Amino acid sequence: MTVPDVEQHEMDHSIYYHKFNSEEIDSIRNDMLEWYDTVQRVLPWRKPSVKYMNICSDDEVDQYSEKLSNLDVHAYSVLVSEIMLQQTRVDTVIDYFQRWMEIFPTIEDLAEADIEDVRAAWAGLGYYRRATYLHECAKQLVEGYNSKLPQTAKELLKLRGVGRYTSGAIASIAFGEKSAAVDGNVIRVLSRVRAISAEAKKSNIVDFYWKLASDLVPPDRPGDFNQSLMELGATVCSVRNPSCTNCPISDYCNAYKEVSLISDRQLEKGVKPCTLCTESRGPAEQVVMYPLKIKKKQKKIMNTIVTIIENYSSETQESKFVVVKRPEGGLLGSFWEFPSIDITKAFDKYRQHKNKMDGFLPSLFDLNPFDHWLISDRFKVGTLEHLFTHIKQILSIEYITVEGDLLSGSRVQWISTIEDLPISTGMKKCLALALKKRNSRRREK
């Protein structure tokens, strides 16, 4: 059957318009790997390709290549990095990954670690359930797989927290299995290369992207090819500003051809450039129409009041802060936070915050704190927003300075620093804002 070209792309175009023919598959494989061998980013979890090593003399490249030459180390590095990279930018992950590998250098080290230490190492990276899954996965590997990762995508799928994409990435990158790995970057690339204007999250569309990716993956160097597609999506075929002229496979990109065809037809018909618009839309700007944009659901509003309590000793001039452990499960399960209460509607007056918190604080301690503390300062700090995937949390913060006993409670502890504590970024923001205002008030006195 004849495969339609771009000029035949009308409303009734065939499904074959979105598929690859054998010639395109061979060309894309070759062009992508050739491009990847010259431009790949140097990342601490990535084993540089042999050809890249030959053209690049860099101590960092040599260091990563040597460290990842051990198959088990490489596979574990891919597992950790791929879990961290879910919904998180590469630039953010690098420091977390390096610190993680220093604390938990092997699967056994991670499996034997206390969950509190695991959460502390993850704190600030977001999507905190991933840390728990990674810890459980390590235990599963120690108990059932002799501390080694399975080498096939099918077997990897049995591990806690490992899904279709992660299993394909590990199997292909670490073990050379011919498996596809379809993430957001790959979907964006494929949707443009094949001009697929459909909701990317629909199950039949997801399956189609996986079929396209599977067709493209070569039997030799499958891991490098998968990483080349991810790299292309991250660095060239970006969400808003794709650099189509620098794309190694623009010759096979239907979206790019469609835009070029429209421009050529306008020139043929003598259409004059628009004088109303300050800037004309170039091919790259119109390519971003793919994939189809889906209107995001409005984030749910969560109102939370937070009270930061500083126990200050005038004798030692040292401060300690009380933190409370959240319940297991749910949002930020088992993380630590400053005393907080979720409320249905934001309070109009600070007095309401104080009254609500005064009724809540005694429940945290074995003794009533107001019978054992001298409150030397109490003030409203302000409000800030913290965003989760589907939630916008509005945090209203107050600060209390007390002198007295460091009261105990089943869910509380007193700390001097939050450095090594599994505590959310939102709580860190609250403390930073509160300390700034506290220091300002103290300077004024």
CSV table of C-alpha atoms in Angstrom, one decimal, residues 3-399:
chain,number,residue,atom,x,y,z
A,3,VAL,CA,2.2,5.6,2.1
A,4,PRO,CA,0.7,9.1,1.7
A,5,ASP,CA,3.1,12.1,1.7
A,6,VAL,CA,2.5,15.5,3.4
A,7,GLU,CA,0.6,17.0,0.5
A,8,GLN,CA,-2.1,14.4,1.0
A,9,HIS,CA,-2.6,15.2,4.7
A,10,GLU,CA,-6.3,16.3,4.7
A,11,MET,CA,-9.0,15.7,7.2
A,12,ASP,CA,-9.6,12.2,5.8
A,13,HIS,CA,-5.9,11.2,5.7
A,14,SER,CA,-5.0,7.5,6.3
A,15,ILE,CA,-3.5,6.1,9.4
A,16,TYR,CA,-0.4,5.3,7.3
A,17,TYR,CA,0.4,9.0,7.3
A,18,HIS,CA,1.4,8.6,11.0
A,19,LYS,CA,3.5,5.4,10.5
A,20,PHE,CA,7.1,4.9,9.5
A,21,ASN,CA,8.1,3.0,6.4
A,22,SER,CA,11.3,0.8,6.4
A,23,GLU,CA,13.4,3.4,4.6
A,24,GLU,CA,12.5,6.1,7.2
A,25,ILE,CA,13.2,3.7,10.1
A,26,ASP,CA,16.7,2.9,8.8
A,27,SER,CA,17.5,6.6,8.1
A,28,ILE,CA,16.1,7.8,11.5
A,29,ARG,CA,18.1,5.2,13.4
A,30,ASN,CA,21.4,6.2,11.6
A,31,ASP,CA,20.8,9.9,11.8
A,32,MET,CA,19.8,9.9,15.5
A,33,LEU,CA,22.7,7.8,16.6
A,34,GLU,CA,25.2,9.8,14.6
A,35,TRP,CA,23.8,13.0,16.1
A,36,TYR,CA,23.8,11.5,19.7
A,37,ASP,CA,27.4,10.4,19.3
A,38,THR,CA,28.5,14.1,18.9
A,39,VAL,CA,26.1,16.1,21.2
A,40,GLN,CA,25.1,13.9,24.1
A,41,ARG,CA,25.1,15.6,27.5
A,42,VAL,CA,27.6,14.4,30.1
A,43,LEU,CA,25.5,13.2,33.0
A,44,PRO,CA,26.6,11.3,36.2
A,45,TRP,CA,24.2,8.3,35.5
A,46,ARG,CA,24.9,8.1,31.8
A,47,LYS,CA,27.6,5.9,30.3
A,48,PRO,CA,29.0,7.8,27.4
A,49,SER,CA,28.8,6.1,24.0
A,50,VAL,CA,32.0,4.6,22.6
A,51,LYS,CA,32.0,7.0,19.6
A,52,TYR,CA,31.5,10.0,21.9
A,53,MET,CA,34.4,8.8,24.1
A,54,ASN,CA,36.6,8.7,21.0
A,55,ILE,CA,35.9,12.3,20.0
A,56,CYS,CA,35.8,13.8,23.5
A,57,SER,CA,38.7,14.1,25.9
A,58,ASP,CA,37.2,15.1,29.2
A,59,ASP,CA,38.1,14.0,32.7
A,60,GLU,CA,34.5,13.9,33.7
A,61,VAL,CA,33.5,11.7,30.8
A,62,ASP,CA,36.4,9.3,31.6
A,63,GLN,CA,35.3,9.3,35.2
A,64,TYR,CA,31.7,8.4,34.5
A,65,SER,CA,32.7,5.8,31.9
A,66,GLU,CA,35.0,4.0,34.4
A,67,LYS,CA,32.5,4.2,37.2
A,68,LEU,CA,29.6,2.8,35.1
A,69,SER,CA,31.7,0.1,33.5
A,70,ASN,CA,30.4,-2.2,36.3
A,71,LEU,CA,27.1,-3.6,35.0
A,72,ASP,CA,25.4,-3.7,38.4
A,73,VAL,CA,26.5,-0.1,39.2
A,74,HIS,CA,25.3,1.1,35.9
A,75,ALA,CA,21.9,-0.6,36.2
A,76,TYR,CA,21.4,0.8,39.7
A,77,SER,CA,22.4,4.2,38.5
A,78,VAL,CA,19.9,4.0,35.7
A,79,LEU,CA,17.2,2.9,38.1
A,80,VAL,CA,17.8,5.7,40.5
A,81,SER,CA,18.1,8.4,37.9
A,82,GLU,CA,15.0,7.3,36.0
A,83,ILE,CA,12.9,7.3,39.1
A,84,MET,CA,14.2,10.8,40.0
A,85,LEU,CA,13.7,12.1,36.5
A,86,GLN,CA,10.0,11.4,36.6
A,87,GLN,CA,8.3,14.8,36.5
A,88,THR,CA,11.6,16.5,37.5
A,89,ARG,CA,14.1,18.4,35.4
A,90,VAL,CA,17.6,17.0,34.7
A,91,ASP,CA,19.3,20.1,36.2
A,92,THR,CA,17.5,19.6,39.4
A,93,VAL,CA,18.2,15.9,39.6
A,94,ILE,CA,22.0,16.0,39.1
A,95,ASP,CA,22.8,17.2,42.7
A,96,TYR,CA,20.2,14.9,44.3
A,97,PHE,CA,21.5,11.9,42.3
A,98,GLN,CA,25.1,12.5,43.3
A,99,ARG,CA,24.2,12.9,46.9
A,100,TRP,CA,22.0,9.8,46.8
A,101,MET,CA,24.8,7.7,45.4
A,102,GLU,CA,27.2,8.8,48.1
A,103,ILE,CA,24.7,7.9,50.8
A,104,PHE,CA,23.3,4.7,49.2
A,105,PRO,CA,26.0,3.5,46.8
A,106,THR,CA,24.5,0.1,46.3
A,107,ILE,CA,21.2,-1.6,46.2
A,108,GLU,CA,22.1,-3.3,49.6
A,109,ASP,CA,22.9,0.0,51.2
A,110,LEU,CA,19.5,1.4,50.2
A,111,ALA,CA,17.6,-1.7,51.3
A,112,GLU,CA,19.2,-1.6,54.7
A,113,ALA,CA,18.7,2.1,55.2
A,114,ASP,CA,16.1,3.5,57.6
A,115,ILE,CA,13.2,5.0,55.7
A,116,GLU,CA,13.7,8.3,57.5
A,117,ASP,CA,17.2,8.6,56.0
A,118,VAL,CA,15.8,7.7,52.6
A,119,ARG,CA,13.1,10.4,52.9
A,120,ALA,CA,15.7,12.9,54.1
A,121,ALA,CA,17.9,12.3,51.1
A,122,TRP,CA,14.9,12.8,48.8
A,123,ALA,CA,13.5,15.9,50.6
A,124,GLY,CA,13.0,18.8,48.3
A,125,LEU,CA,12.8,16.7,45.1
A,126,GLY,CA,9.1,16.4,45.2
A,127,TYR,CA,6.7,13.5,44.4
A,128,TYR,CA,7.9,12.0,47.6
A,129,ARG,CA,6.2,8.6,47.1
A,130,ARG,CA,9.0,7.8,44.7
A,131,ALA,CA,11.5,7.6,47.5
A,132,THR,CA,9.4,5.1,49.3
A,133,TYR,CA,8.9,3.0,46.2
A,134,LEU,CA,12.7,3.1,45.5
A,135,HIS,CA,13.4,1.9,49.1
A,136,GLU,CA,10.8,-0.9,48.7
A,137,CYS,CA,12.2,-1.8,45.3
A,138,ALA,CA,15.7,-2.2,46.8
A,139,LYS,CA,14.4,-4.5,49.5
A,140,GLN,CA,12.6,-6.5,46.9
A,141,LEU,CA,15.8,-6.9,44.9
A,142,VAL,CA,17.8,-8.0,47.9
A,143,GLU,CA,15.1,-10.5,49.0
A,144,GLY,CA,14.2,-12.0,45.6
A,145,TYR,CA,16.8,-11.1,43.0
A,146,ASN,CA,20.1,-11.6,44.8
A,147,SER,CA,20.5,-7.7,44.9
A,148,LYS,CA,20.6,-7.5,41.1
A,149,LEU,CA,18.3,-5.9,38.7
A,150,PRO,CA,16.5,-8.2,36.2
A,151,GLN,CA,17.7,-7.7,32.7
A,152,THR,CA,14.4,-7.7,30.8
A,153,ALA,CA,11.6,-5.1,30.7
A,154,LYS,CA,9.0,-7.8,31.4
A,155,GLU,CA,10.8,-8.9,34.6
A,156,LEU,CA,11.6,-5.3,35.7
A,157,LEU,CA,7.9,-4.5,35.6
A,158,LYS,CA,7.4,-6.7,38.6
A,159,LEU,CA,9.4,-4.3,40.8
A,160,ARG,CA,7.8,-1.8,43.1
A,161,GLY,CA,7.6,1.7,41.5
A,162,VAL,CA,8.8,0.5,38.1
A,163,GLY,CA,6.4,1.2,35.3
A,164,ARG,CA,6.4,0.7,31.5
A,165,TYR,CA,8.7,3.5,30.7
A,166,THR,CA,11.2,2.9,33.5
A,167,SER,CA,11.4,-0.8,32.7
A,168,GLY,CA,12.1,-0.1,29.1
A,169,ALA,CA,14.7,2.5,29.9
A,170,ILE,CA,16.6,0.2,32.3
A,171,ALA,CA,16.4,-2.9,30.1
A,172,SER,CA,17.7,-1.0,27.0
A,173,ILE,CA,20.2,1.4,28.6
A,174,ALA,CA,21.8,-1.0,31.1
A,175,PHE,CA,21.3,-4.4,29.5
A,176,GLY,CA,21.0,-3.7,25.8
A,177,GLU,CA,17.5,-5.2,25.4
A,178,LYS,CA,15.6,-4.0,22.3
A,179,SER,CA,12.9,-2.3,24.3
A,180,ALA,CA,11.2,1.1,23.7
A,181,ALA,CA,11.1,3.8,26.4
A,182,VAL,CA,8.4,6.4,25.9
A,183,ASP,CA,8.4,9.4,28.2
A,184,GLY,CA,7.0,12.9,27.7
A,185,ASN,CA,10.0,14.0,25.6
A,186,VAL,CA,9.7,11.0,23.3
A,187,ILE,CA,5.9,11.6,22.9
A,188,ARG,CA,6.5,15.2,21.9
A,189,VAL,CA,9.1,14.1,19.3
A,190,LEU,CA,7.0,11.4,17.8
A,191,SER,CA,3.8,13.5,17.7
A,192,ARG,CA,5.6,16.1,15.7
A,193,VAL,CA,7.6,13.7,13.4
A,194,ARG,CA,4.3,11.9,12.6
A,195,ALA,CA,2.0,15.0,13.0
A,196,ILE,CA,-0.3,13.3,15.4
A,197,SER,CA,-3.0,15.7,16.6
A,198,ALA,CA,-4.6,13.6,19.3
A,199,GLU,CA,-4.8,13.5,23.1
A,200,ALA,CA,-1.5,11.9,24.2
A,201,LYS,CA,-3.0,10.4,27.4
A,202,LYS,CA,-5.7,8.4,25.7
A,203,SER,CA,-4.9,4.7,26.0
A,204,ASN,CA,-5.1,3.9,22.2
A,205,ILE,CA,-2.9,6.9,21.4
A,206,VAL,CA,-0.4,5.9,24.1
A,207,ASP,CA,-0.3,2.4,22.6
A,208,PHE,CA,0.3,3.9,19.2
A,209,TYR,CA,3.3,6.0,20.4
A,210,TRP,CA,4.7,2.8,22.0
A,211,LYS,CA,4.3,1.0,18.7
A,212,LEU,CA,6.1,3.8,16.8
A,213,ALA,CA,8.9,3.9,19.3
A,214,SER,CA,9.3,0.1,19.2
A,215,ASP,CA,9.5,0.1,15.4
A,216,LEU,CA,12.3,2.7,15.6
A,217,VAL,CA,14.5,1.0,18.3
A,218,PRO,CA,17.4,-0.8,16.6
A,219,PRO,CA,18.6,-4.2,17.8
A,220,ASP,CA,22.1,-2.9,18.3
A,221,ARG,CA,22.6,0.1,20.6
A,222,PRO,CA,18.9,0.3,21.8
A,223,GLY,CA,19.8,2.2,24.9
A,224,ASP,CA,21.8,4.9,23.1
A,225,PHE,CA,18.9,5.2,20.6
A,226,ASN,CA,16.3,5.6,23.3
A,227,GLN,CA,18.5,8.2,25.0
A,228,SER,CA,18.9,10.0,21.7
A,229,LEU,CA,15.2,10.5,21.4
A,230,MET,CA,15.0,11.7,25.0
A,231,GLU,CA,17.9,14.0,24.4
A,232,LEU,CA,16.3,15.4,21.2
A,233,GLY,CA,13.1,16.2,23.1
A,234,ALA,CA,15.0,17.8,25.9
A,235,THR,CA,17.4,19.9,24.0
A,236,VAL,CA,16.1,20.5,20.4
A,237,CYS,CA,12.4,19.5,20.0
A,238,SER,CA,11.5,21.5,23.1
A,239,VAL,CA,8.0,22.3,24.3
A,240,ARG,CA,7.8,26.0,23.2
A,241,ASN,CA,10.9,26.8,21.2
A,242,PRO,CA,12.0,23.9,19.0
A,243,SER,CA,15.1,24.4,17.0
A,244,CYS,CA,13.9,22.7,13.8
A,245,THR,CA,16.9,23.8,11.7
A,246,ASN,CA,19.2,21.9,14.2
A,247,CYS,CA,17.1,18.7,14.2
A,248,PRO,CA,18.8,15.7,12.8
A,249,ILE,CA,15.5,14.2,11.6
A,250,SER,CA,13.7,17.2,10.3
A,251,ASP,CA,13.7,15.6,6.8
A,252,TYR,CA,11.3,13.0,8.2
A,253,CYS,CA,9.2,15.3,10.3
A,254,ASN,CA,5.6,15.6,9.0
A,255,ALA,CA,4.8,18.6,11.2
A,256,TYR,CA,7.8,20.5,9.9
A,257,LYS,CA,6.9,19.5,6.3
A,258,GLU,CA,3.3,20.6,6.7
A,259,VAL,CA,4.4,24.1,7.8
A,260,SER,CA,6.9,24.4,5.0
A,261,LEU,CA,4.3,23.3,2.5
A,262,ILE,CA,1.8,25.9,3.7
A,263,SER,CA,4.5,28.6,3.3
A,264,ASP,CA,5.4,27.4,-0.2
A,265,ARG,CA,1.8,27.4,-1.3
A,266,GLN,CA,1.3,30.9,0.0
A,267,LEU,CA,4.3,32.0,-2.1
A,268,GLU,CA,3.0,30.2,-5.1
A,269,LYS,CA,-0.3,32.0,-4.8
A,270,GLY,CA,1.3,35.4,-4.3
A,271,VAL,CA,0.1,35.8,-0.7
A,272,LYS,CA,1.7,38.9,0.7
A,273,PRO,CA,3.2,38.8,4.2
A,274,CYS,CA,0.9,40.1,6.9
A,275,THR,CA,1.6,43.7,7.9
A,276,LEU,CA,-0.6,43.6,11.0
A,277,CYS,CA,1.4,41.1,13.1
A,278,THR,CA,4.6,42.4,14.6
A,279,GLU,CA,6.2,39.0,14.0
A,280,SER,CA,5.4,36.3,11.5
A,281,ARG,CA,5.1,32.8,12.7
A,282,GLY,CA,8.0,30.6,11.5
A,283,PRO,CA,7.9,26.8,11.0
A,284,ALA,CA,9.2,26.1,14.5
A,285,GLU,CA,6.5,28.2,16.1
A,286,GLN,CA,3.8,26.3,14.2
A,287,VAL,CA,5.3,22.9,14.9
A,288,VAL,CA,4.5,23.4,18.6
A,289,MET,CA,0.9,22.8,17.7
A,290,TYR,CA,1.9,19.2,18.2
A,291,PRO,CA,1.2,17.3,20.4
A,292,LEU,CA,-2.4,18.4,20.9
A,293,LYS,CA,-2.7,20.7,23.9
A,294,ILE,CA,-5.1,19.6,26.6
A,295,LYS,CA,-6.6,22.1,28.9
A,296,LYS,CA,-5.3,21.4,32.4
A,297,LYS,CA,-7.6,20.9,35.2
A,298,GLN,CA,-7.7,23.7,37.7
A,299,LYS,CA,-5.7,22.9,40.8
A,300,LYS,CA,-7.6,22.2,44.0
A,301,ILE,CA,-7.1,24.9,46.7
A,302,MET,CA,-5.8,23.7,50.1
A,303,ASN,CA,-5.7,26.2,52.9
A,304,THR,CA,-3.3,25.4,55.7
A,305,ILE,CA,-2.3,27.4,58.8
A,306,VAL,CA,1.2,26.8,60.1
A,307,THR,CA,2.8,27.8,63.4
A,308,ILE,CA,6.5,27.8,63.7
A,309,ILE,CA,7.5,27.5,67.4
A,310,GLU,CA,11.0,28.4,68.5
A,311,ASN,CA,12.1,27.4,72.0
A,312,TYR,CA,14.9,29.9,72.8
A,313,SER,CA,17.2,29.5,75.7
A,314,SER,CA,18.5,32.8,77.1
A,315,GLU,CA,21.2,30.9,79.0
A,316,THR,CA,22.7,29.0,76.1
A,317,GLN,CA,21.4,31.4,73.4
A,318,GLU,CA,20.4,28.3,71.4
A,319,SER,CA,17.1,27.7,69.5
A,320,LYS,CA,15.2,24.6,68.8
A,321,PHE,CA,12.1,24.2,66.7
A,322,VAL,CA,9.3,21.7,67.1
A,323,VAL,CA,8.3,19.5,64.2
A,324,VAL,CA,5.4,17.0,63.8
A,325,LYS,CA,5.4,13.8,61.9
A,326,ARG,CA,2.6,13.5,59.3
A,327,PRO,CA,0.6,10.2,59.2
A,328,GLU,CA,1.6,7.4,56.9
A,329,GLY,CA,0.1,7.5,53.4
A,330,GLY,CA,-1.6,10.4,51.7
A,331,LEU,CA,0.1,13.7,50.7
A,332,LEU,CA,3.6,13.9,52.2
A,333,GLY,CA,3.0,10.8,54.2
A,334,SER,CA,5.5,10.3,57.1
A,335,PHE,CA,7.3,13.6,56.4
A,336,TRP,CA,7.9,16.2,59.1
A,337,GLU,CA,6.3,19.6,59.2
A,338,PHE,CA,5.8,22.5,61.6
A,339,PRO,CA,2.5,22.3,63.5
A,340,SER,CA,-0.1,22.7,60.7
A,341,ILE,CA,-3.9,22.4,60.3
A,342,ASP,CA,-5.7,22.2,57.0
A,343,ILE,CA,-8.8,24.4,57.0
A,344,THR,CA,-11.7,24.5,54.6
A,345,LYS,CA,-11.7,28.3,54.1
A,346,ALA,CA,-8.9,30.8,54.7
A,347,PHE,CA,-9.3,32.8,57.9
A,348,ASP,CA,-10.1,36.5,57.6
A,349,LYS,CA,-8.3,37.5,60.8
A,350,TYR,CA,-5.1,36.5,62.5
A,351,ARG,CA,-7.0,36.0,65.7
A,352,GLN,CA,-8.8,33.0,64.1
A,353,HIS,CA,-5.4,31.4,63.3
A,354,LYS,CA,-4.3,31.9,66.9
A,355,ASN,CA,-7.4,30.5,68.4
A,356,LYS,CA,-7.4,27.4,66.1
A,357,MET,CA,-3.8,26.7,66.8
A,358,ASP,CA,-4.2,27.2,70.6
A,359,GLY,CA,-6.8,24.5,70.6
A,360,PHE,CA,-4.6,22.2,68.5
A,361,LEU,CA,-1.2,22.5,70.1
A,362,PRO,CA,-2.0,20.8,73.4
A,363,SER,CA,-2.9,17.6,71.5
A,364,LEU,CA,0.7,17.3,70.2
A,365,PHE,CA,2.3,17.1,73.6
A,366,ASP,CA,2.1,15.0,76.7
A,367,LEU,CA,1.6,18.1,78.8
A,368,ASN,CA,-0.2,21.3,78.0
A,369,PRO,CA,2.4,23.6,76.5
A,370,PHE,CA,0.7,26.8,77.7
A,371,ASP,CA,1.3,25.7,81.3
A,372,HIS,CA,5.0,25.2,80.7
A,373,TRP,CA,6.0,28.0,78.3
A,374,LEU,CA,6.6,31.7,78.5
A,375,ILE,CA,5.7,33.2,75.2
A,376,SER,CA,8.0,36.1,74.5
A,377,ASP,CA,6.9,36.9,71.0
A,378,ARG,CA,4.1,35.9,68.7
A,379,PHE,CA,3.3,37.4,65.3
A,380,LYS,CA,1.8,36.8,61.9
A,381,VAL,CA,4.4,36.1,59.3
A,382,GLY,CA,2.3,36.2,56.1
A,383,THR,CA,1.2,33.8,53.4
A,384,LEU,CA,2.8,31.9,50.5
A,385,GLU,CA,1.8,29.4,47.9
A,386,HIS,CA,3.2,26.0,47.3
A,387,LEU,CA,2.3,23.9,44.2
A,388,PHE,CA,1.8,20.2,44.0
A,389,THR,CA,0.7,18.4,40.8
A,390,HIS,CA,-3.0,18.8,41.4
A,391,ILE,CA,-3.1,21.1,44.4
A,392,LYS,CA,-2.3,24.7,45.2
A,393,GLN,CA,-1.5,25.0,48.9
A,394,ILE,CA,-1.9,28.4,50.5
A,395,LEU,CA,0.1,28.5,53.7
A,396,SER,CA,-0.7,31.1,56.4
A,397,ILE,CA,2.2,31.3,58.8
A,398,GLU,CA,2.7,32.6,62.3
A,399,TYR,CA,5.8,32.5,64.5
